[in-house]
Amino acid sequence: MGKRDKLKNTVKNTLDKMFGNEERNDIIKDSLETFLKILKESSDFNPILKSAVGGVCASLEILNKKARNKKDMIQMTADLAGKAQELASLKGQENSSEVKHHFEELAGKLDSINRKLGEKLDHSALHRTVQVDHDTQEIEGYCQELQRAYDQCKRYYKDFEDKTPCTYGTRVTILHELMDWVQESSSNASMGYWMCGMAGTGKSTIAKSLCLMLEEQQLLAGSFFCSRQIPECREYHCIIPTIAYQLAYYSCTFGETLEKVLEEDQNIALKEPFIQVKKLLIQPWEAVMETKRFVGHVPVIVIDALDECENVSEVLKAMVPAIQDGQLSGLKFFFTSRPGKDVSSHLQIESEASKSGTVKNFYLHNVEESLVQSDIEKFLQYEMKYELQNDQITAKQIQDLVKISGKLFIYAATTIKYIKGAKEWQKRRLHEVLHSAQGPNPLHIKPMDVLYTCIQLYYIFSAERSKENHCDQFVHQVLLQKACLSIMDKKLHFNICNLPSSFLLDKEVEGIEKRIAENIPGDLEYCCFFWAYHLEKCTVDEEMITMLEAFIQKKMIFWIEAMFLLNKLPLCLDILEMTLKIQLGEENEYMLRQIREMVIMCALGKIQGRTPQLYLSIVPFFMEDIPIFDRFQRLMKVKKAGQTLRQLGSWSAASGILCLSLSPDGSILATGLTNGDIMTWDTKTGLQKEVAFQGHSEQVNSVAFSPDGERIVSGSRDNTVRVWNARTGAPEGDPFQGHSDWVSLVAFSPDGERIVSGSCDKTVRVWNARTGAPEGDSFQGHSSCGHFSGILSRW
């Protein structure tokens, strides 16, 4: 029994209990009027339906007044009311041409019923009284016709609900792998495929794309997209009947057999999943396989978001063994879900289905981050260009969104929805998201939390919208800044974690993690990380400057010590840079610049993890330059002589360095290595970036940044040119091939749209930087490699 039948019976039973037979006529009238109102309102969104609905409503109202079979009329009214409610839920959403076509069919059916009802109304009053029972039966028949037409309309509508496919050009590798699985028809092919992924990794969009690809090849036998928000889509007992219903449309043989099953047992939809699988899937599918119609290709059932379905384990307990035992051979099943015991116990690698090779596993959250971010970048570029139509959003802003999205497509998608919510605020909202996510944020706030925090802050900072809940952020920034300085003044001191010896590395100190947690508690950690952020946001007055001077002179060196222990030396530099942008007076700015130089020396001198060396090896070099260090007079004094400090540090690479290039803003150094890798370095700290750019098979002879600093081009001894994403290290497209000998030098054009390369094959080539296509023929005429240096360095 479906949900509409339940509603119909519920209405009937309620009326039976509440009223006697004498009162039913009035109740019928009231119920019908309610139905008419709902149906009229729901038809407003589709002009095609509106006139047809009006005619049926008027006819039914007149017939109701003459009908003697009140019981049947009550059931008919409740049944139509259920349909009307569902129509109302579709209001304004029928934007697919195919869905509109089925709405037209539904309207045609309503017109047909209306004409037949009109004929009955033309009969004499006496004839209508005599024929009333027959009329009621015919009306019920009309309702059944309407039900079938409505179901057809609703079935097609459901295919075009919220689920959206992947943006063109994204998830290409994953979708190709899925289609390879679909097309594999060998005897040992896996008949099930489980894609598991954390929330927001894009499982549903991949499932939707797969459905569209299967539909193009006429291989989509059915789909069910579970959803917590839609009651019918979260009830486990709806899955198998829905799939059976769709299979009946896919295969006439299946439909004919299913019809016989339903004639034998009309309550099959209410029974346990084991019986449903046997009667609604296995039995009709066996009949299909006997026809041998699908030899050579295998239809696919797609079931998405199993974790959003209540008690889904009950369905899997019945369905997976049927797949595993070959009872549904010739039919493949694609599942998606988050990790969870209810699903994984049936489908994961340790399960019987996976061990036997029946169900293949794919863990979406384990896909390499650089590949995911490359797809997210394509998605954002498309959305910014075609959905937001905002040409003022820069490539750097897109890259920043890519970076903070991590592996979460849902973060990028939700950001786009939030930004385009109000056209006049798009730039401001984008700035809010980027600023919130990119500030010094060592509290490890999850990306989605950052985004939703932005949306919530947008509300609370608006006095007009939040009323009594309004927060004056400028007033509170001052309060927070003063609180940070006050807490640091009270709690920061020399050797805050009581390290026993300067001969030990921090990690060699017994219980170092416990010492740090106890001596640098959460409130002090927050103050160390965010005091400059709050300072930047508030108006600096005399009182604030006095407090800052006291902090710089008395506590800043101890703040640096705490940041050393928290392993946050790069953040320490960022905070000093941020503070130097604020007008704090000439003397304070001088000391801050000297302290910044000291921290840079700490980074380049590689004393991270050796906190006592801050005082023993670094401070002595700055005793003369920073007056506040007078308190350390007992330390060894260092006399600067000539060029002593010119070399601030040395960096080690995994292989020999053959070439290097600085980014336009000087923040990143790219190096080409003899092992074919490209490494990037933070020039402030000397820290090597985590990801090596790997793709060349031989040594890298030349590297160069694009004018916007977002891409790196490299030329190699393997005769190829490659372009890389400077932030993620992901290759952008395939290698540029055309040279017959080593590529010795490469460079970008000033607009970043072209790349020039010089080779030991004595030619110069120009390439399209986006596509890798050569632009014209190679330039020939040089007699050796050495002649290219002057040309490329001047471009």
PDB file of C-alpha atoms in Angstrom, residues 200 376 379-384 387-388 397-398 400-402 404-406 408-422 425-435 437 447-455:
ATOM      1  CA  GLY A 200      30.273  16.842   0.612  1.00  0.00           C
ATOM      2  CA  ILE A 376      36.680  22.099  -8.067  1.00  0.00           C
ATOM      3  CA  PHE A 379      33.465  23.959 -11.373  1.00  0.00           C
ATOM      4  CA  LEU A 380      34.091  27.382  -9.814  1.00  0.00           C
ATOM      5  CA  GLN A 381      35.301  28.885 -13.084  1.00  0.00           C
ATOM      6  CA  TYR A 382      32.131  27.687 -14.819  1.00  0.00           C
ATOM      7  CA  GLU A 383      29.830  28.926 -12.048  1.00  0.00           C
ATOM      8  CA  MET A 384      31.534  32.310 -11.795  1.00  0.00           C
ATOM      9  CA  GLU A 387      25.898  31.463 -13.227  1.00  0.00           C
ATOM     10  CA  LEU A 388      27.167  34.565 -11.436  1.00  0.00           C
ATOM     11  CA  GLN A 397      40.000  34.558  -5.626  1.00  0.00           C
ATOM     12  CA  ILE A 398      38.967  31.383  -7.424  1.00  0.00           C
ATOM     13  CA  ASP A 400      41.668  30.807  -2.805  1.00  0.00           C
ATOM     14  CA  LEU A 401      38.212  29.200  -2.866  1.00  0.00           C
ATOM     15  CA  VAL A 402      39.733  26.037  -4.335  1.00  0.00           C
ATOM     16  CA  ILE A 404      39.825  26.302   1.290  1.00  0.00           C
ATOM     17  CA  SER A 405      37.398  23.830  -0.315  1.00  0.00           C
ATOM     18  CA  GLY A 406      39.946  21.039   0.100  1.00  0.00           C
ATOM     19  CA  LEU A 408      34.703  19.161  -0.451  1.00  0.00           C
ATOM     20  CA  PHE A 409      32.687  19.939  -3.572  1.00  0.00           C
ATOM     21  CA  ILE A 410      29.778  20.840  -1.304  1.00  0.00           C
ATOM     22  CA  TYR A 411      31.822  23.698   0.175  1.00  0.00           C
ATOM     23  CA  ALA A 412      32.386  25.187  -3.274  1.00  0.00           C
ATOM     24  CA  ALA A 413      28.747  24.620  -4.304  1.00  0.00           C
ATOM     25  CA  THR A 414      27.345  26.115  -1.092  1.00  0.00           C
ATOM     26  CA  THR A 415      29.652  29.101  -1.451  1.00  0.00           C
ATOM     27  CA  ILE A 416      28.316  29.748  -4.956  1.00  0.00           C
ATOM     28  CA  LYS A 417      24.704  29.514  -3.732  1.00  0.00           C
ATOM     29  CA  TYR A 418      25.457  31.907  -0.884  1.00  0.00           C
ATOM     30  CA  ILE A 419      27.264  34.413  -3.103  1.00  0.00           C
ATOM     31  CA  LYS A 420      24.638  34.518  -5.831  1.00  0.00           C
ATOM     32  CA  GLY A 421      21.799  34.849  -3.315  1.00  0.00           C
ATOM     33  CA  ALA A 422      21.748  38.646  -3.735  1.00  0.00           C
ATOM     34  CA  TRP A 425      26.055  41.822  -2.398  1.00  0.00           C
ATOM     35  CA  GLN A 426      27.982  39.246  -4.448  1.00  0.00           C
ATOM     36  CA  LYS A 427      31.422  40.833  -4.168  1.00  0.00           C
ATOM     37  CA  ARG A 428      30.970  41.556  -0.483  1.00  0.00           C
ATOM     38  CA  ARG A 429      29.813  38.033   0.279  1.00  0.00           C
ATOM     39  CA  LEU A 430      32.757  36.541  -1.620  1.00  0.00           C
ATOM     40  CA  HIS A 431      35.115  38.772   0.357  1.00  0.00           C
ATOM     41  CA  GLU A 432      33.480  37.670   3.633  1.00  0.00           C
ATOM     42  CA  VAL A 433      33.916  33.968   2.813  1.00  0.00           C
ATOM     43  CA  LEU A 434      37.539  34.357   1.733  1.00  0.00           C
ATOM     44  CA  HIS A 435      38.452  36.591   4.639  1.00  0.00           C
ATOM     45  CA  ALA A 437      38.582  31.203   5.819  1.00  0.00           C
ATOM     46  CA  PRO A 447      35.603  24.222   5.939  1.00  0.00           C
ATOM     47  CA  MET A 448      31.800  23.931   6.025  1.00  0.00           C
ATOM     48  CA  ASP A 449      31.757  25.398   9.530  1.00  0.00           C
ATOM     49  CA  VAL A 450      33.700  28.385   8.219  1.00  0.00           C
ATOM     50  CA  LEU A 451      31.157  28.908   5.457  1.00  0.00           C
ATOM     51  CA  TYR A 452      28.091  28.585   7.666  1.00  0.00           C
ATOM     52  CA  THR A 453      29.767  30.812  10.251  1.00  0.00           C
ATOM     53  CA  CYS A 454      29.976  33.428   7.489  1.00  0.00           C
ATOM     54  CA  ILE A 455      26.260  33.149   6.769  1.00  0.00           C
TER      55      ILE A 455
END
